Coordinates of C-alpha atoms in Angstrom, one line a residue:
M1 CA 85.3 102.1 60.8
G2 CA 83.1 104.3 62.8
N3 CA 81.5 101.4 64.7
C4 CA 84.7 100.6 66.7
L5 CA 84.9 104.3 67.8
F6 CA 81.5 104.7 69.2
S7 CA 79.2 102.1 70.9
R8 CA 77.9 99.3 68.6
R9 CA 74.5 101.1 68.7
G10 CA 75.5 104.0 66.3
R11 CA 77.3 107.2 65.9
Y12 CA 74.9 109.9 66.5
A13 CA 71.4 110.5 68.0
T14 CA 70.8 114.1 67.3
T15 CA 72.3 117.0 65.5
Q16 CA 73.2 118.4 68.8
Q17 CA 75.2 115.4 69.7
K18 CA 77.2 115.6 66.5
K19 CA 78.1 119.3 67.3
L20 CA 79.8 118.0 70.4
V21 CA 81.9 115.6 68.6
D22 CA 82.7 118.2 65.9
G23 CA 84.5 120.4 68.5
E24 CA 82.5 121.6 71.4
S25 CA 83.5 121.1 74.9
C26 CA 84.1 117.6 76.5
A27 CA 82.0 117.4 79.6
T28 CA 82.3 115.2 82.5
I29 CA 79.5 113.0 83.7
A30 CA 78.4 115.5 86.4
S31 CA 78.5 118.5 83.8
V32 CA 76.7 116.5 81.2
V33 CA 73.8 115.8 83.6
A34 CA 74.0 119.2 85.1
A35 CA 73.5 120.9 81.8
A36 CA 70.7 118.5 80.7
T37 CA 68.8 118.6 84.0
A38 CA 69.1 122.3 84.8
P39 CA 65.8 123.8 86.2
T40 CA 63.4 124.8 83.5
E41 CA 60.1 126.9 83.6
A42 CA 57.9 123.8 83.4
A43 CA 58.2 120.6 85.3
S44 CA 57.4 118.6 82.2
A45 CA 60.3 120.2 80.4
S46 CA 62.7 119.4 83.4
A47 CA 61.4 115.8 83.2
S48 CA 61.9 115.6 79.5
A49 CA 65.6 117.0 79.8
A50 CA 66.4 114.4 82.5
S51 CA 65.1 111.6 80.3
A52 CA 67.3 112.8 77.4
V53 CA 70.4 112.2 79.4
Q54 CA 72.0 108.9 78.3
M55 CA 74.9 106.9 79.4
R56 CA 76.8 103.9 78.0
A57 CA 77.8 100.9 80.3
L58 CA 81.6 100.4 80.3
Y59 CA 81.4 96.9 82.0
D60 CA 79.0 94.2 82.9
F61 CA 77.3 94.8 86.2
E62 CA 75.2 92.3 88.3
K63 CA 72.9 93.9 90.7
Q64 CA 73.8 93.6 94.5
A65 CA 70.4 94.7 95.9
D66 CA 66.8 94.5 94.8
D67 CA 66.7 98.0 93.7
D68 CA 70.0 97.9 91.7
L69 CA 69.9 97.6 87.9
S70 CA 71.8 94.9 86.1
F71 CA 73.3 95.6 82.6
K72 CA 75.8 94.4 80.0
K73 CA 78.8 96.4 78.5
D74 CA 77.6 98.8 75.9
D75 CA 73.9 98.9 77.1
I76 CA 72.5 102.4 76.8
L77 CA 70.9 103.6 80.0
D78 CA 68.4 106.6 80.5
L79 CA 68.8 108.8 83.5
V80 CA 65.7 108.8 85.7
D81 CA 67.1 110.4 88.9
N82 CA 70.6 111.6 90.0
S83 CA 69.5 113.0 93.4
S84 CA 70.7 110.0 95.4
G85 CA 74.4 111.1 95.4
E86 CA 77.5 111.2 93.2
F87 CA 78.2 107.5 93.2
W88 CA 74.7 105.9 92.4
W89 CA 72.0 107.1 90.0
L90 CA 68.5 105.8 89.1
M91 CA 68.6 104.7 85.4
R92 CA 66.5 102.7 82.9
N93 CA 68.1 100.1 80.7
Q94 CA 66.9 100.6 77.1
R95 CA 67.7 97.0 76.2
T96 CA 65.7 95.4 79.1
G97 CA 63.2 98.1 80.0
D98 CA 64.2 97.6 83.7
S99 CA 65.0 100.5 86.1
G100 CA 67.2 100.6 89.2
Y101 CA 70.4 102.1 90.6
V102 CA 73.8 102.0 88.8
P103 CA 77.3 102.6 89.9
C104 CA 78.5 105.8 88.3
N105 CA 82.1 104.6 87.9
Y106 CA 80.6 101.8 85.4
I107 CA 79.1 104.2 82.9
Q108 CA 80.2 107.1 80.6
P109 CA 78.2 109.9 78.8
Y110 CA 76.6 108.8 75.6
D111 CA 76.0 112.3 74.3
G112 CA 77.9 112.3 71.1
G113 CA 80.9 114.1 72.8
P114 CA 84.4 112.7 73.0
A115 CA 83.7 111.0 76.2
S116 CA 81.2 108.8 74.2
L117 CA 83.9 107.3 72.1
T118 CA 84.9 103.8 72.9
A119 CA 88.5 105.1 72.7
W120 CA 88.0 107.7 75.5
F121 CA 89.7 107.1 78.8
D122 CA 89.7 109.7 81.5
V123 CA 93.4 109.1 82.4
D124 CA 96.6 110.9 82.4
R125 CA 99.7 110.1 80.3
R126 CA 101.1 107.6 82.7
E127 CA 97.9 105.6 83.2
A128 CA 97.4 105.6 79.3
E129 CA 100.8 104.0 79.0
R130 CA 100.0 101.3 81.6
C131 CA 96.8 100.4 79.7
L132 CA 98.5 100.4 76.3
L133 CA 101.4 98.2 77.6
M134 CA 99.3 95.6 79.2
P135 CA 100.3 92.0 77.8
G136 CA 98.3 91.1 74.7
V137 CA 97.4 94.7 73.8
P138 CA 98.0 94.8 70.0
H139 CA 100.1 97.1 67.9
G140 CA 98.2 100.2 66.9
S141 CA 95.8 100.3 69.9
F142 CA 95.0 103.8 71.0
I143 CA 93.5 106.0 73.8
L144 CA 91.9 109.3 73.5
R145 CA 92.3 111.2 76.7
P146 CA 92.3 114.6 78.3
C147 CA 95.3 116.9 77.4
G148 CA 97.6 117.4 80.3
Q149 CA 99.0 120.7 79.1
R150 CA 97.1 123.7 80.6
S151 CA 98.1 125.8 77.7
E152 CA 96.4 123.7 75.2
S153 CA 92.8 124.8 75.8
G154 CA 90.2 122.6 74.0
A155 CA 92.9 120.0 73.0
F156 CA 93.0 116.2 73.6
S157 CA 95.7 113.7 73.7
L158 CA 96.0 110.6 71.6
S159 CA 98.2 107.8 73.0
V160 CA 99.3 105.1 70.5
R161 CA 101.0 101.7 71.1
T162 CA 103.6 101.1 68.5
D163 CA 105.8 97.9 68.5
E164 CA 108.6 99.4 66.5
D165 CA 112.0 98.9 67.7
L166 CA 111.2 95.6 69.2
E167 CA 114.6 94.2 68.4
A168 CA 116.4 97.2 70.3
Q169 CA 113.9 96.8 73.1
Q170 CA 114.9 93.2 73.4
Q171 CA 118.6 94.3 73.7
Q172 CA 117.4 96.4 76.7
Q173 CA 117.9 99.8 75.0
Q174 CA 115.4 102.5 76.2
K175 CA 112.8 102.8 73.5
V176 CA 109.3 104.2 73.9
L177 CA 106.6 101.9 73.0
V178 CA 103.8 104.4 73.5
R179 CA 103.7 107.7 71.5
H180 CA 101.6 110.6 72.4
Y181 CA 100.1 113.3 70.1
I182 CA 98.2 116.4 70.9
V183 CA 94.9 116.7 69.0
R184 CA 94.3 120.5 68.8
P185 CA 91.1 122.2 67.8
T186 CA 90.7 124.5 64.8
D187 CA 89.0 127.9 64.7
E188 CA 86.2 126.2 62.6
G189 CA 85.4 123.5 65.2
G190 CA 87.5 120.8 63.8
F191 CA 90.7 119.1 64.9
Y192 CA 94.1 118.3 63.7
I193 CA 97.5 116.6 64.8
S194 CA 99.6 118.0 61.9
P195 CA 98.5 121.5 60.7
N196 CA 98.8 120.3 57.1
R197 CA 95.9 117.8 57.8
R198 CA 92.7 119.1 59.1
F199 CA 89.4 117.3 60.0
S200 CA 85.9 118.4 60.7
S201 CA 85.5 116.1 63.7
L202 CA 87.4 113.7 66.0
I203 CA 85.6 110.7 64.3
E204 CA 87.0 111.8 60.8
L205 CA 90.4 112.3 62.2
L206 CA 90.6 108.8 64.0
E207 CA 89.1 107.0 61.1
H208 CA 91.5 108.6 58.8
Y209 CA 94.5 107.4 60.8
Q210 CA 92.9 104.0 61.1
Q211 CA 93.1 103.8 57.2
Q212 CA 96.4 105.2 56.7
Q213 CA 99.6 106.0 58.7
D214 CA 100.1 109.4 57.2
G215 CA 103.1 110.7 59.4
M216 CA 101.9 108.9 62.5
C217 CA 104.2 106.3 64.3
C218 CA 101.9 103.7 63.0
Q219 CA 98.4 103.1 61.4
L220 CA 95.7 103.1 64.3
G221 CA 94.2 99.9 65.1
L222 CA 91.3 99.5 67.6
P223 CA 90.8 101.4 70.8
C224 CA 92.6 100.0 73.8
P225 CA 90.6 97.2 75.6
R226 CA 89.5 97.9 79.0
E227 CA 91.2 95.0 81.0
Y228 CA 90.7 96.6 84.5
V229 CA 87.3 96.4 85.9
P230 CA 87.1 98.8 89.0
P231 CA 85.1 97.7 92.0
P232 CA 81.7 99.4 92.1
Q233 CA 81.2 102.0 94.9
L234 CA 78.4 99.9 96.7
R235 CA 75.7 101.8 98.3
D236 CA 75.2 99.4 101.2
F237 CA 78.2 99.5 103.5
E238 CA 76.9 96.3 105.2
L239 CA 77.1 93.4 102.7
N240 CA 75.2 90.1 102.6
R241 CA 77.8 87.5 103.4
Q242 CA 75.6 85.0 101.5
L243 CA 76.7 86.7 98.2
L244 CA 80.3 85.8 99.2
S245 CA 81.8 82.6 97.6
F246 CA 85.4 81.9 98.8
V247 CA 87.8 80.8 96.0
E248 CA 91.3 80.6 97.5
K249 CA 93.0 81.2 100.7
L250 CA 95.7 83.8 100.2
G251 CA 97.2 84.0 103.6
Q252 CA 97.2 84.3 107.4
G253 CA 97.5 87.6 109.1
S254 CA 97.8 88.6 112.7
F255 CA 93.9 89.3 112.8
G256 CA 92.8 86.3 110.8
E257 CA 92.7 84.8 107.3
V258 CA 92.8 86.5 103.9
W259 CA 90.8 85.0 101.0
K260 CA 90.2 85.6 97.3
A261 CA 86.4 85.5 96.8
R262 CA 83.7 86.5 94.5
L263 CA 80.8 88.9 95.5
G264 CA 77.9 87.6 93.4
R265 CA 78.9 86.2 90.1
L266 CA 81.0 88.9 88.5
L267 CA 83.2 90.8 91.1
E268 CA 86.4 89.5 92.4
V269 CA 87.3 90.6 95.9
A270 CA 89.6 90.1 98.8
V271 CA 88.1 89.1 102.1
K272 CA 89.8 89.6 105.4
S273 CA 88.2 87.5 108.2
M274 CA 88.8 89.0 111.7
K275 CA 89.2 86.6 114.6
E276 CA 86.8 86.8 117.5
A277 CA 87.9 89.2 120.2
T278 CA 90.7 90.7 118.2
M279 CA 88.8 94.0 117.6
N280 CA 86.1 95.9 119.3
K281 CA 83.2 95.9 116.9
A282 CA 82.4 99.7 117.3
D283 CA 86.2 100.4 116.6
F284 CA 86.0 98.1 113.5
L285 CA 82.9 99.8 112.1
S286 CA 84.2 103.4 112.7
E287 CA 87.5 102.4 111.0
A288 CA 85.8 100.7 108.0
E289 CA 83.3 103.4 107.5
K290 CA 85.9 106.0 107.2
M291 CA 87.9 103.8 104.7
H292 CA 84.7 103.3 102.6
K293 CA 84.6 107.0 101.9
L294 CA 88.0 106.9 100.4
H295 CA 88.0 106.8 96.5
H296 CA 91.1 107.2 94.6
P297 CA 92.7 105.0 91.7
K298 CA 95.8 104.4 93.9
I299 CA 94.1 103.4 97.1
V300 CA 92.7 99.9 97.5
Q301 CA 89.0 100.3 97.5
L302 CA 87.0 99.1 100.4
V303 CA 83.8 97.3 99.1
G304 CA 82.1 96.8 102.3
V305 CA 81.9 94.8 105.6
C306 CA 80.0 91.9 107.2
T307 CA 79.4 92.5 110.8
R308 CA 76.0 90.9 111.6
E309 CA 77.7 87.8 112.8
E310 CA 81.1 86.7 113.6
P311 CA 83.7 86.3 112.1
F312 CA 83.7 89.9 110.9
Y313 CA 84.7 90.3 107.2
I314 CA 86.2 93.3 105.5
V315 CA 85.9 93.2 101.7
T316 CA 88.2 95.0 99.5
E317 CA 88.9 95.0 95.7
F318 CA 91.2 92.1 94.6
M319 CA 94.8 92.9 93.6
P320 CA 95.9 89.8 91.7
N321 CA 99.7 90.0 92.3
G322 CA 99.6 90.4 96.0
A323 CA 102.1 92.5 98.2
L324 CA 104.8 94.5 96.6
T325 CA 107.5 93.0 98.8
A326 CA 106.7 89.4 97.7
Y327 CA 106.1 90.6 93.9
L328 CA 109.6 92.2 93.7
R329 CA 111.3 89.2 95.4
R330 CA 109.5 86.9 92.9
D331 CA 110.7 89.2 90.0
N332 CA 114.2 89.0 91.4
E333 CA 114.1 85.1 91.2
Q334 CA 112.3 85.0 87.8
G335 CA 114.4 87.2 85.5
R336 CA 114.2 90.7 86.9
R337 CA 111.8 92.3 84.4
V338 CA 110.9 95.1 86.6
T339 CA 113.3 97.9 85.5
F340 CA 114.4 101.0 87.3
G341 CA 111.9 102.9 85.2
H342 CA 109.1 100.6 86.5
M343 CA 110.2 101.3 90.0
I344 CA 110.1 105.0 89.7
D345 CA 106.5 104.5 88.1
M346 CA 105.6 102.4 91.2
L347 CA 106.9 105.0 93.6
F348 CA 105.0 107.7 91.7
Q349 CA 101.7 105.7 92.1
V350 CA 102.3 105.3 95.8
A351 CA 103.1 109.0 96.1
D352 CA 99.9 109.8 94.3
G353 CA 97.8 107.6 96.6
M354 CA 99.4 109.1 99.7
C355 CA 99.0 112.6 98.4
Y356 CA 95.2 111.9 98.3
L357 CA 95.4 110.5 101.9
E358 CA 97.2 113.6 103.0
Q359 CA 94.5 115.8 101.5
K360 CA 91.8 113.8 103.3
R361 CA 93.8 114.1 106.6
F362 CA 94.5 110.4 106.9
I363 CA 97.7 109.2 108.3
H364 CA 98.6 105.6 107.4
R365 CA 101.3 104.9 110.1
D366 CA 102.3 101.6 108.4
L367 CA 103.5 102.5 105.0
R368 CA 106.0 100.0 103.7
A369 CA 106.1 97.5 100.6
A370 CA 104.3 94.8 102.4
N371 CA 101.2 97.0 102.6
I372 CA 101.3 98.2 99.0
L373 CA 99.4 95.8 96.8
V374 CA 100.1 95.1 93.0
G375 CA 97.6 94.6 90.2
L376 CA 98.2 94.1 86.5
N377 CA 101.2 95.5 84.6
N378 CA 103.0 97.0 87.7
T379 CA 99.9 98.9 88.8
V380 CA 100.2 99.5 92.6
K381 CA 97.8 100.7 95.3
V382 CA 98.2 101.7 98.9
G383 CA 96.5 99.1 101.1
D384 CA 96.1 97.8 104.7
F385 CA 94.9 100.7 106.8
G386 CA 94.8 98.5 110.0
L387 CA 96.5 101.3 111.8
S388 CA 95.0 104.3 110.0
R389 CA 92.6 106.8 111.7
C390 CA 90.9 109.7 110.2
I391 CA 92.2 112.6 112.4
E392 CA 91.0 116.1 113.5
E393 CA 94.4 116.8 115.0
E394 CA 97.8 116.9 113.3
A395 CA 99.1 113.8 115.1
Y396 CA 97.7 110.5 116.3
C397 CA 99.2 108.9 119.3
F398 CA 99.3 105.1 119.8
K399 CA 97.8 103.5 122.7
E400 CA 100.4 102.2 125.1
G401 CA 101.6 98.6 124.1
T402 CA 100.7 99.0 120.4
K403 CA 103.3 97.4 118.1
F404 CA 104.7 99.3 115.2
P405 CA 107.4 98.6 112.5
I406 CA 110.6 100.1 113.8
R407 CA 112.5 99.8 110.6
W408 CA 109.9 102.0 108.7
T409 CA 109.0 104.5 111.5
A410 CA 110.3 108.0 111.7
P411 CA 112.5 108.7 114.9
E412 CA 110.1 111.2 116.3
A413 CA 107.1 108.9 116.0
A414 CA 109.0 105.9 117.5
K415 CA 110.0 108.0 120.6
S416 CA 106.8 109.9 121.3
K417 CA 104.3 107.5 119.6
A418 CA 102.9 110.4 117.7
F419 CA 102.4 110.0 114.1
T420 CA 102.1 112.7 111.3
H421 CA 101.9 113.0 107.6
K422 CA 105.7 113.8 107.7
S423 CA 106.3 110.4 109.6
D424 CA 104.5 108.7 106.6
V425 CA 106.9 110.7 104.4
W426 CA 109.9 109.1 106.3
S427 CA 108.4 105.7 105.6
F428 CA 108.1 106.5 102.1
G429 CA 111.8 107.0 101.8
I430 CA 112.2 103.4 103.5
L431 CA 109.8 102.2 100.8
A432 CA 111.8 103.6 98.2
Y433 CA 114.9 101.6 99.3
E434 CA 112.8 98.4 99.6
V435 CA 111.7 99.0 95.9
V436 CA 115.2 99.5 94.4
T437 CA 116.7 96.7 96.3
R438 CA 113.8 94.4 95.0
G439 CA 112.2 93.7 98.6
G440 CA 115.4 94.0 100.5
L441 CA 115.1 94.5 104.3
P442 CA 116.0 98.0 105.5
Y443 CA 119.0 98.3 107.6
P444 CA 119.9 94.6 107.0
E445 CA 123.0 94.6 109.1
Y446 CA 121.3 95.9 112.3
S447 CA 118.8 94.5 114.8
N448 CA 115.6 96.4 115.7
C449 CA 117.1 97.4 119.0
D450 CA 120.0 99.3 117.3
I451 CA 118.0 101.2 114.6
L452 CA 116.5 103.9 116.6
R453 CA 119.8 104.9 118.4
L454 CA 121.6 104.9 115.1
V455 CA 119.1 106.9 113.2
C456 CA 118.7 109.6 115.9
G457 CA 122.4 109.8 115.9
G458 CA 122.6 110.8 112.3
Y459 CA 123.0 107.3 110.6
R460 CA 121.4 107.0 107.2
M461 CA 121.4 104.0 104.8
A462 CA 123.9 104.5 101.9
N463 CA 122.7 104.6 98.3
P464 CA 121.6 101.0 97.6
S465 CA 123.2 101.0 94.0
C466 CA 123.6 97.7 92.5
P467 CA 123.1 95.6 95.6
A468 CA 122.5 91.9 95.3
G469 CA 119.3 91.5 93.4
G470 CA 118.8 95.3 93.1
V471 CA 119.2 97.9 90.2
P472 CA 121.5 100.8 89.8
C473 CA 119.9 103.6 91.9
D474 CA 121.0 106.9 90.6
Q475 CA 122.3 109.6 92.9
F476 CA 119.2 111.8 92.2
L477 CA 116.7 109.4 93.5
Y478 CA 118.9 108.9 96.6
E479 CA 119.2 112.5 97.4
S480 CA 116.0 113.9 96.1
V481 CA 113.7 111.2 97.7
M482 CA 115.4 108.9 100.2
L483 CA 117.7 111.4 102.0
A484 CA 115.0 114.1 101.7
C485 CA 112.4 111.7 103.4
W486 CA 114.9 110.9 106.0
R487 CA 115.6 114.3 107.3
L488 CA 115.6 114.5 111.1
E489 CA 113.4 117.5 111.3
P490 CA 109.8 116.6 110.1
A491 CA 109.2 120.0 108.7
A492 CA 112.2 119.8 106.4
R493 CA 110.7 116.7 104.7
P494 CA 109.0 117.1 101.4
T495 CA 105.1 116.7 101.2
F496 CA 103.7 113.9 99.3
A497 CA 102.4 116.4 96.8
A498 CA 106.2 117.4 96.2
L499 CA 107.1 113.7 96.0
R500 CA 104.4 113.1 93.4
N501 CA 105.4 115.8 91.1
L502 CA 109.1 114.9 91.3
L503 CA 108.5 111.3 90.4
E504 CA 105.8 112.1 87.8
N505 CA 108.4 114.0 85.8
Y506 CA 111.5 111.8 86.6
F507 CA 111.7 110.8 83.1
V508 CA 110.5 113.0 80.2
E509 CA 110.8 111.6 76.8
K510 CA 111.3 114.3 74.1
Q511 CA 109.1 113.4 71.1
P512 CA 107.7 115.5 68.2
Q513 CA 104.4 116.9 69.6
Y514 CA 104.8 115.0 72.7
E515 CA 102.8 116.0 75.7
H516 CA 102.8 115.3 79.3

């Protein structure tokens, strides 16, 4: 069974690697490399240490530039040089013998440690549940991941998909389909889930529960498959437009068309074509360059731009289910499979992405469901930064004549044209209304001309509990999120960090040895 836990190329390379699996610390990619390439007394020793660092490919990759390195999933790559930055390293492919640059988000350490396991995902509890609840993931699939409890030093978490209680689930009773266990270390360097059953290594523990249930929710099957392939963080901001092949027109925006396309043979992308004379090239490049520096799982990744000739293209990762507004409205027409729990999770993901933007001093200015994009299994990401600017000041003022969405705009921003993080928070409250009403229009009974006057006078939308097509919206969400975001005084509104924490812990399942 061991070959399903590690790469197909084998379990261990050295005794030192085995020690890491037997209980020493799980290192990140950066710390693995830092430890192995630390300065030594002799240059030859340093070079030898660097060459000893190995990585395993998580996905296929086709090179986009002459000095990139193509590889296949599970290829073993030797580190040659990591001085080019945190996103791209020079490596040699053991299978082909070729050398070149590889994107760091496509590889994981191959040092014998926990992160070398095929079952290892560097995700939190919620993301593990999304991966395991993807359609087609079989009963018994599992993920080994970092432990979210600070008090559990040296521990890991094991998340397991179990299809128990399917009959109850079909009757719409709330049943958990993913169970979480803490894998704790022993003083002797081993691991255990139950104190009565201890193992000398993680490999031994996982193989044991693959062979028998022994008190677990089910017998372990295979590690969870990696369905989502992230966009590589390309080194070259300016892309070769000849590498783009257009597949399907997705829509028409105010600035141009939106297409599904392929970059090379492997990478699906979305391409926005910008109409001539709709944007100053310098402004366009400045905007896109700032977006290119944003890297977060809940932010739509900018892959690059094409500006050598018109029309300009802006190339982003492809989100197959489109805008959240349309997604929720389709769901309303097709059986309402998106539950209130799913909606809370979507709002958590948006708050997570906005918390990152807040930390990076970005103001979105157009936060609404139409600008949230949906991937697989209700994964959502913050997108469409057409109005965003990286700011040095606390507020950004619109130029005279710039249009903005009044139904989503905070009253102080609508009056002064000055936008802040707290005006984004107001918009988040409106977005929450959209989500629980399955894409409903905010202030449906009022025209755009009336909204600002009403809001400034103290009017707030009522709790949208059980509207046509919506879901029961509990009073806690209405008061703690919506009304809190709609406080007239910006300083009284919560931060995105506070909203993220509230939504993350909205539902807490109580399970034996359950961790969050």
